[in-house]
PDB file of C-alpha atoms in Angstrom:
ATOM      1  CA  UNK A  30       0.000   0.000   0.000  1.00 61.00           C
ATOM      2  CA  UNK A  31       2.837   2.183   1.066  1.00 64.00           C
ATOM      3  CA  UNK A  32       4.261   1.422  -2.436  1.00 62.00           C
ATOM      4  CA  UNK A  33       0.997   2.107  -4.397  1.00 63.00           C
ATOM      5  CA  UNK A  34       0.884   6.072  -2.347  1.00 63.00           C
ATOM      6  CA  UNK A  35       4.446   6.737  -3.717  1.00 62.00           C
ATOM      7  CA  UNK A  36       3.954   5.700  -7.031  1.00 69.00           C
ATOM      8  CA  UNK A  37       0.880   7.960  -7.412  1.00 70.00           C
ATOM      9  CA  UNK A  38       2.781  11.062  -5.432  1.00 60.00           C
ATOM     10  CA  UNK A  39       5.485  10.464  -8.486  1.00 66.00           C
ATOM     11  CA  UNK A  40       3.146  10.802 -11.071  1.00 75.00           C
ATOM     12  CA  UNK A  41       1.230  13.919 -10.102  1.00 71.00           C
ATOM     13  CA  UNK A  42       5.036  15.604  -9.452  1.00 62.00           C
ATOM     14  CA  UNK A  43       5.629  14.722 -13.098  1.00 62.00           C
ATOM     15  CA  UNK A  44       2.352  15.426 -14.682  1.00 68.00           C
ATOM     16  CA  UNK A  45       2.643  18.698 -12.708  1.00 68.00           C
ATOM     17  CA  UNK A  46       6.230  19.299 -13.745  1.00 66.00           C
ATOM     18  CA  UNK A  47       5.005  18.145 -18.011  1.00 70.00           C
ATOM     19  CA  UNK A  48       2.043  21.104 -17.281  1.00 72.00           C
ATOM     20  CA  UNK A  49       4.295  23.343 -15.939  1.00 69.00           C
ATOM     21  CA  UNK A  50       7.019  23.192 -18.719  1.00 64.00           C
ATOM     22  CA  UNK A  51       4.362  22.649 -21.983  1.00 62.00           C
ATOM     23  CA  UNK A  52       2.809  26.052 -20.616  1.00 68.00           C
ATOM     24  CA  UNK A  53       6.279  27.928 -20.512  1.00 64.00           C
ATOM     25  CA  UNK A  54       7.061  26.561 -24.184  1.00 63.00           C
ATOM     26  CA  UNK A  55       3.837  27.673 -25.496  1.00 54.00           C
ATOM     27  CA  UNK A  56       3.897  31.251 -23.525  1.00 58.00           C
ATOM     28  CA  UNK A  57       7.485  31.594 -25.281  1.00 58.00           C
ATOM     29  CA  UNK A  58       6.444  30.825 -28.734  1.00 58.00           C
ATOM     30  CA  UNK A  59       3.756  33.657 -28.661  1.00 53.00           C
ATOM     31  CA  UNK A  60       1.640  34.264 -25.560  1.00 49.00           C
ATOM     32  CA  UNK A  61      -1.160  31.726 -23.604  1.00 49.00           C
ATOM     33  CA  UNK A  62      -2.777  29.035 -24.811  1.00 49.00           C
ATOM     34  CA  UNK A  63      -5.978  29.784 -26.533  1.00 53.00           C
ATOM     35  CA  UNK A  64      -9.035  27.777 -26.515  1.00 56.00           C
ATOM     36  CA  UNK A  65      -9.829  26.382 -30.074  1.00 56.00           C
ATOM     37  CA  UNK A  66     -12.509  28.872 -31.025  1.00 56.00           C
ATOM     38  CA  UNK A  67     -10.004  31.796 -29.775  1.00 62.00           C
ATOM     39  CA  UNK A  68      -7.868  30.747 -32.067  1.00 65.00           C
ATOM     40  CA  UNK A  69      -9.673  30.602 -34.993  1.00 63.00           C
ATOM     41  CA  UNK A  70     -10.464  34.217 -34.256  1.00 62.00           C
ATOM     42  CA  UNK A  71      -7.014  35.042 -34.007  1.00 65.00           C
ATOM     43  CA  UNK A  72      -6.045  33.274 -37.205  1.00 65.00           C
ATOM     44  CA  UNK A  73      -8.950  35.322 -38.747  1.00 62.00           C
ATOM     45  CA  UNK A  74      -7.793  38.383 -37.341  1.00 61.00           C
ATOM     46  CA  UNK A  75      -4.034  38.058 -38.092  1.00 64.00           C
ATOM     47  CA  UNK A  76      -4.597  37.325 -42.243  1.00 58.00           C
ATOM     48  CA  UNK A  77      -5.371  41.112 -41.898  1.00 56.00           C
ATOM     49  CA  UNK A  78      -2.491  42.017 -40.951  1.00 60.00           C
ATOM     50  CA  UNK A  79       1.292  42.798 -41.797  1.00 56.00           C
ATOM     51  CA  UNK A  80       3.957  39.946 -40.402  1.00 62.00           C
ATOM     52  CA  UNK A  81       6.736  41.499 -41.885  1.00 60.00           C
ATOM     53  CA  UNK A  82       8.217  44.846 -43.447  1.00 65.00           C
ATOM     54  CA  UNK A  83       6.116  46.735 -45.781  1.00 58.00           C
ATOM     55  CA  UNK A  84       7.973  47.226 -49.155  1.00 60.00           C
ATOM     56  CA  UNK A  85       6.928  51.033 -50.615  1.00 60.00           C
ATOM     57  CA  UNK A  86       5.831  50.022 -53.740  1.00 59.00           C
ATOM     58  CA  UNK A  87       5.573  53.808 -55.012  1.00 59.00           C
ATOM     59  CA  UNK A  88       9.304  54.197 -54.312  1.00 60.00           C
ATOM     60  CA  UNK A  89      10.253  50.695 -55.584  1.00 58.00           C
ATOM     61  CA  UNK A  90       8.437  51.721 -58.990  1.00 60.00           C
ATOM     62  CA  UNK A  91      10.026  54.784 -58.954  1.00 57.00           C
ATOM     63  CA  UNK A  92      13.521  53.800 -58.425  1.00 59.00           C
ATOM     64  CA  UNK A  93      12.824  51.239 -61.087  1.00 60.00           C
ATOM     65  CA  UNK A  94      12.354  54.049 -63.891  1.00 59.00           C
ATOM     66  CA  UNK A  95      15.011  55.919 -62.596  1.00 59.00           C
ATOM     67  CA  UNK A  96      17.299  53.088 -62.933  1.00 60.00           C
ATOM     68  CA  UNK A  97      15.848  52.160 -66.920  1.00 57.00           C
ATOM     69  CA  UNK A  98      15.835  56.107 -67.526  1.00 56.00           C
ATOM     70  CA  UNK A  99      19.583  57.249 -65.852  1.00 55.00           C
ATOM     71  CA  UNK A 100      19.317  60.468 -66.571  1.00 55.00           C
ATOM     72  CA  UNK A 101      20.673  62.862 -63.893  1.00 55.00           C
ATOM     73  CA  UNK A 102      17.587  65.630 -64.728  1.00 54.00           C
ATOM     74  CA  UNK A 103      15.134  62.995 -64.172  1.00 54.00           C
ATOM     75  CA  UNK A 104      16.613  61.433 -60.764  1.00 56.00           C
ATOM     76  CA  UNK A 105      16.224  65.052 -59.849  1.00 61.00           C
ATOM     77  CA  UNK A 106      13.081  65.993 -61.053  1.00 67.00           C
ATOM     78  CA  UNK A 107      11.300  62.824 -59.508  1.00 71.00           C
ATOM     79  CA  UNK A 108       7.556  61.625 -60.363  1.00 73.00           C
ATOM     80  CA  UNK A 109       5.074  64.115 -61.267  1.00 73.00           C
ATOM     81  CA  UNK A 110       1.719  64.097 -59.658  1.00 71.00           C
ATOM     82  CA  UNK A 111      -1.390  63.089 -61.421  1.00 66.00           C
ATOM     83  CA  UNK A 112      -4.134  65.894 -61.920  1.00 66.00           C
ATOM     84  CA  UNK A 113      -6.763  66.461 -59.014  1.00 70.00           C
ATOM     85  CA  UNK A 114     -10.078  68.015 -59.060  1.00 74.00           C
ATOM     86  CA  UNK A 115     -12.672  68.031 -61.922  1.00 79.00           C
ATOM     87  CA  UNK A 116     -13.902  71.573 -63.040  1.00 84.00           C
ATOM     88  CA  UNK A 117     -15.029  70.708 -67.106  1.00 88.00           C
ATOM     89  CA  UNK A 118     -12.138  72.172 -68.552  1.00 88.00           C
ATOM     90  CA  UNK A 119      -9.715  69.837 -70.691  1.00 87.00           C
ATOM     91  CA  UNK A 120      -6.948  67.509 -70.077  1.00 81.00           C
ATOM     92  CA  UNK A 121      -5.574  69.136 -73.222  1.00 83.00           C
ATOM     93  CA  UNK A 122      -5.486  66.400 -75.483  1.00 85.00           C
ATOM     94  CA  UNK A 123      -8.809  67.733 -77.173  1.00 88.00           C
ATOM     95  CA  UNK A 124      -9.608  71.613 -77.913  1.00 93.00           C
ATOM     96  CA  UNK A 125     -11.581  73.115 -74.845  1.00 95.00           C
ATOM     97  CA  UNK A 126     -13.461  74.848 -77.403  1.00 95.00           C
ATOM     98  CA  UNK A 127     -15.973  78.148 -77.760  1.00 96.00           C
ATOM     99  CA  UNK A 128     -17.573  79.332 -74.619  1.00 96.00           C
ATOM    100  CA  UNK A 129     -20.215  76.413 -73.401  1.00 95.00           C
ATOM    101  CA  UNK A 130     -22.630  79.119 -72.931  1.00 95.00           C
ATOM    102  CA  UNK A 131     -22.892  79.972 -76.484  1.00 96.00           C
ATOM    103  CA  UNK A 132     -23.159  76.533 -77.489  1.00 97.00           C
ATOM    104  CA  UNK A 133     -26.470  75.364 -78.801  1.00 95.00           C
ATOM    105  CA  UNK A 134     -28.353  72.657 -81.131  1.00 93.00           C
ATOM    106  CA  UNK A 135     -27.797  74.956 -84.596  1.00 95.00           C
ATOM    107  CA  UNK A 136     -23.839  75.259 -84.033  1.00 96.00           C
ATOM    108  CA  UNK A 137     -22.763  72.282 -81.978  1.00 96.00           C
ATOM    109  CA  UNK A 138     -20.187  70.089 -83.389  1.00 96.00           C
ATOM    110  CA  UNK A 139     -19.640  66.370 -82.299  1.00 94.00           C
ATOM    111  CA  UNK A 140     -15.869  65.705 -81.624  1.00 92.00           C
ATOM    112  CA  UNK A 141     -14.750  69.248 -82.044  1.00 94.00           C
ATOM    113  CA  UNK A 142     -13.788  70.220 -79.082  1.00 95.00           C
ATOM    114  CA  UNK A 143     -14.462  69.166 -75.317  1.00 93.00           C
ATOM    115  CA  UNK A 144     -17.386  71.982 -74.655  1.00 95.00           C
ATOM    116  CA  UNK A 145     -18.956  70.439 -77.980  1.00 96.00           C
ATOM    117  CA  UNK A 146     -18.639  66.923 -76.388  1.00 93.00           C
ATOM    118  CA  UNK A 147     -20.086  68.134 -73.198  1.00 94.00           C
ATOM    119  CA  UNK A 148     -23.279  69.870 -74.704  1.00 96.00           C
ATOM    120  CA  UNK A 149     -23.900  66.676 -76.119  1.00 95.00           C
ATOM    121  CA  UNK A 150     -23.936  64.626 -73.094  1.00 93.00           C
ATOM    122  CA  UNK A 151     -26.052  67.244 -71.311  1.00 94.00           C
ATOM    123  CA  UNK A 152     -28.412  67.844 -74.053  1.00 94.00           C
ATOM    124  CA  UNK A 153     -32.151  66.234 -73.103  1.00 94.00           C
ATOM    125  CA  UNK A 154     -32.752  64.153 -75.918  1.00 93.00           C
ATOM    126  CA  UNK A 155     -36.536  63.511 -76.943  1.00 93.00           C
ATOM    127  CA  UNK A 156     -38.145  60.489 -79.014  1.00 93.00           C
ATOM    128  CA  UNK A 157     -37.791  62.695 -82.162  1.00 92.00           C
ATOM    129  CA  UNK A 158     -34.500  63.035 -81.287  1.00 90.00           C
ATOM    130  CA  UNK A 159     -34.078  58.869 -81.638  1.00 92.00           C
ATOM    131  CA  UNK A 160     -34.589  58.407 -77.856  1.00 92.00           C
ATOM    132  CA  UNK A 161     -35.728  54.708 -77.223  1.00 92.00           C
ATOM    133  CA  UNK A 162     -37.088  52.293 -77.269  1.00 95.00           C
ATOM    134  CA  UNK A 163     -35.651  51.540 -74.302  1.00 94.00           C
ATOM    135  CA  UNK A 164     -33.958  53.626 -72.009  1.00 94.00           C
ATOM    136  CA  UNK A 165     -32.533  54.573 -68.148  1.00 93.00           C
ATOM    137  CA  UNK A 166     -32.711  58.949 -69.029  1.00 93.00           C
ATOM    138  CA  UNK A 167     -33.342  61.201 -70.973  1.00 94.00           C
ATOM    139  CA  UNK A 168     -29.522  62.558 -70.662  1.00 94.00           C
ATOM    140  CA  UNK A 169     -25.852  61.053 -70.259  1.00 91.00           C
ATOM    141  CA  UNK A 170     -25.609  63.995 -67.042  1.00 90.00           C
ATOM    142  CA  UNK A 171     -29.136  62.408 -65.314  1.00 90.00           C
ATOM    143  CA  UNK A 172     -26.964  59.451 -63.978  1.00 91.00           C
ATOM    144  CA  UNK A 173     -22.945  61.240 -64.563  1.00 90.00           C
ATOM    145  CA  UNK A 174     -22.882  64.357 -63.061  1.00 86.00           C
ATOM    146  CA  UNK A 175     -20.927  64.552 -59.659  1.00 84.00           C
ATOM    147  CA  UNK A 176     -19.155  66.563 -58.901  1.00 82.00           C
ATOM    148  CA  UNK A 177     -18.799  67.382 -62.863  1.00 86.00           C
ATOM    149  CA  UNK A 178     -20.539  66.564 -65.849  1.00 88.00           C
ATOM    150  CA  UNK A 179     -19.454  62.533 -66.095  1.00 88.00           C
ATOM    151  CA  UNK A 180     -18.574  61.814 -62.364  1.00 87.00           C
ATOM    152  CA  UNK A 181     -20.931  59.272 -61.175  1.00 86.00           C
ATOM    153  CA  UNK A 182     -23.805  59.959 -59.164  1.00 85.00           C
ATOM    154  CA  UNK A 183     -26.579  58.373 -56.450  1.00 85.00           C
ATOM    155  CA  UNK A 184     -28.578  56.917 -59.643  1.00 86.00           C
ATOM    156  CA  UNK A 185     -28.735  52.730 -59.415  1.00 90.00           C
ATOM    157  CA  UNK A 186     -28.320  50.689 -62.555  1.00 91.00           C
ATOM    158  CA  UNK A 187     -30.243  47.380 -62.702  1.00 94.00           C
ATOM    159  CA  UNK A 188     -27.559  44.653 -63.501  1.00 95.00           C
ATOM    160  CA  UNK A 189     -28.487  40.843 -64.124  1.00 96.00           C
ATOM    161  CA  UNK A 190     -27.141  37.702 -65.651  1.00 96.00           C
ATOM    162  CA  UNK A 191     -26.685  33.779 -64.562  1.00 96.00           C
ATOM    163  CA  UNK A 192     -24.435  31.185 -64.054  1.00 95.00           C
ATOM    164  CA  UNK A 193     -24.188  28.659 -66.552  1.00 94.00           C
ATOM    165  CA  UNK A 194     -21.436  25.379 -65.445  1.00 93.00           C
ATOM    166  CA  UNK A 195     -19.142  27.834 -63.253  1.00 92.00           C
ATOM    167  CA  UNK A 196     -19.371  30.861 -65.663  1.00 94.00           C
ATOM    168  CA  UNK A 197     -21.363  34.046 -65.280  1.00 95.00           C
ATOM    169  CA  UNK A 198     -23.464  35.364 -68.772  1.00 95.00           C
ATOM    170  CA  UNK A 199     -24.728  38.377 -69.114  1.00 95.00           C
ATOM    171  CA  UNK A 200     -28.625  38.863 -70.104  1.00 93.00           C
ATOM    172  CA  UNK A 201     -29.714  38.858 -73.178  1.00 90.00           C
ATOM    173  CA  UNK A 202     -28.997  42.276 -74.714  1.00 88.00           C
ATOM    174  CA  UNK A 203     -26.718  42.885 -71.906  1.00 92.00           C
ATOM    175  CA  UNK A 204     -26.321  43.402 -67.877  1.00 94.00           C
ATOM    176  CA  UNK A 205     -28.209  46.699 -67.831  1.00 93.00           C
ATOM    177  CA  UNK A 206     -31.798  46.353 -67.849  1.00 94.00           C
ATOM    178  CA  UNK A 207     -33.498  49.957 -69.223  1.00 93.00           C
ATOM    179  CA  UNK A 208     -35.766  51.219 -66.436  1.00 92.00           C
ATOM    180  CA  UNK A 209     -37.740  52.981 -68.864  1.00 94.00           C
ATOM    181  CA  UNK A 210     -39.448  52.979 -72.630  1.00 95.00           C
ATOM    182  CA  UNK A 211     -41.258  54.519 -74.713  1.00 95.00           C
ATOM    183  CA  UNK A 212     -44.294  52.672 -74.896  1.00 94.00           C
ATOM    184  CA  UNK A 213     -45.944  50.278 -71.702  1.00 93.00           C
ATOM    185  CA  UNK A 214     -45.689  47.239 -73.867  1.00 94.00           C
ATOM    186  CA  UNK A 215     -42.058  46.873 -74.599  1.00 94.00           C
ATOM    187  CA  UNK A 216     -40.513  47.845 -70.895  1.00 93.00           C
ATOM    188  CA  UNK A 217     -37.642  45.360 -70.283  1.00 93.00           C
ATOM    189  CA  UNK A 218     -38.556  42.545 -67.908  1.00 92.00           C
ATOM    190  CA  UNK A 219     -35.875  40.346 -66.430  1.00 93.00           C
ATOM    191  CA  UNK A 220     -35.991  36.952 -67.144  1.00 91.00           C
ATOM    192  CA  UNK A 221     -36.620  34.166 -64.497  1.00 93.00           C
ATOM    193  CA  UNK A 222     -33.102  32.389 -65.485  1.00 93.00           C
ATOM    194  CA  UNK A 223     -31.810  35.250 -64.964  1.00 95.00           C
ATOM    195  CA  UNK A 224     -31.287  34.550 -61.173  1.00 94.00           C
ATOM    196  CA  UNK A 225     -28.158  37.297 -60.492  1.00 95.00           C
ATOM    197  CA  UNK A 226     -29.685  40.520 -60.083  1.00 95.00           C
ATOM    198  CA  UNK A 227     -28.066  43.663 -57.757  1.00 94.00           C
ATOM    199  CA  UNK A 228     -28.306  47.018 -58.222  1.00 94.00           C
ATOM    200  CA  UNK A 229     -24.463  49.370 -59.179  1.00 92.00           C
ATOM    201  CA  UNK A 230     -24.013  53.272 -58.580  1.00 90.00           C
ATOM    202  CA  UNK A 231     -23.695  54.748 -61.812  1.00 89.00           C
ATOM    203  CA  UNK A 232     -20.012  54.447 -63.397  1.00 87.00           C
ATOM    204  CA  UNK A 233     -17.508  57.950 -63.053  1.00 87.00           C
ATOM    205  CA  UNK A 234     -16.598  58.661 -66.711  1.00 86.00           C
ATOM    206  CA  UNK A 235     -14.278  61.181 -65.661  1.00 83.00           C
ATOM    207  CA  UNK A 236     -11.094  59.068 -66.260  1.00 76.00           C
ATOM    208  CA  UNK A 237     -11.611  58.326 -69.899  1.00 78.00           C
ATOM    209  CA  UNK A 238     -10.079  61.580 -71.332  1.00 69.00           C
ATOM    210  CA  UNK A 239      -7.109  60.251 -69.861  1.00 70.00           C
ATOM    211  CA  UNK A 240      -6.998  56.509 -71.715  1.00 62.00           C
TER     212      UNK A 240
END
């Protein structure tokens, strides 16, 4: 019996002292044990951030040209900054044109200049005009206008396709269904196989000038 009692005060000293050292190896490798569904949290948590050092991909890029260009001026001169701020005056790769006030339907020209272009997309077109059949507005600026004639703007577009064996098809005719027409009969109606179906702010245009 006396045996038995020793044998089982040896064990619990070296369970205790297996306990005592597992805990110190995990505390060193990165804090306490979690519990399994902490961990998961944590694992979720850490894929969202940074484990190393951040490389600057700006100046990477940048010393990149500067090492394909080697010109002394240009090592000096450094990147230049893009363009900020929309105010419907030209990037200068088109004319800005006459005055936009003076612009109307009897002397507007298509593709002459950028206050041509813009009179355009503002002008309210009507059904003699060729509006239709179909149709979202009665202008380009109704749904690209902010802050500037093209921007985007609060307007939704109606968007909806399927999925056909792991690929996504657009609808018939395309992915924007017209909200509007010009007669009850012929409004556009989404299809039932058409299961995809979510609704997109209106696309900023103001970019294109520079493509």
């Amino acid at each position: 019996m006396r045996f038995l009692k020793l044998t089982i005060v040896a064990i619990s000293v070296v369970a205790f002292a297996l306990t005592t050292a597992f805990t110190n190896i995990v505390q060193s490798r990165g804090g306490q044990a979690r519990a399994p569904a902490d961990s998961d949290h944590q694992t979720s948590r850490d894929r969202f951030r940074h484990n190393g050092e951040i490389e600057d991909e700006e100046l990477a890029d940048f010393d990149d040209r500067q090492s394909h260009s080697g010109g002394e001026g240009d090592r000096l001169r450094g990147p230049t900054e893009a363009p900020t701020g929309f105010d419907n005056l030209t990037n200068g790769f088109t004319e800005q044109g006459p005055p936009f006030e003076t612009i109307n339907e009897d002397n507007v020209i298509p593709l002459r200049s950028f206050n041509d272009n813009r009179f355009i997309f503002e002008e309210v077109e009507k059904v003699g005009d060729g509006l239709g059949p179909t149709y979202n507005a009665q202008s380009c600026r109704e749904c690209h206008q902010n802050v500037a004639t093209g921007g985007a703007s609060q307007i939704a577009e109606h968007r909806t396709g399927r999925v056909e064996n792991g690929g996504f098809f657009e609808s018939l005719g395309g992915s924007l269904v017209q909200s509007r027409a010009t007669h009850p009969d012929i409004v556009e109606r989404v299809a039932f196989e058409d299961d995809i179906r979510t609704f997109r702010i209106s696309m900023n245009t103001l970019g294109n000038g520079f493509i």
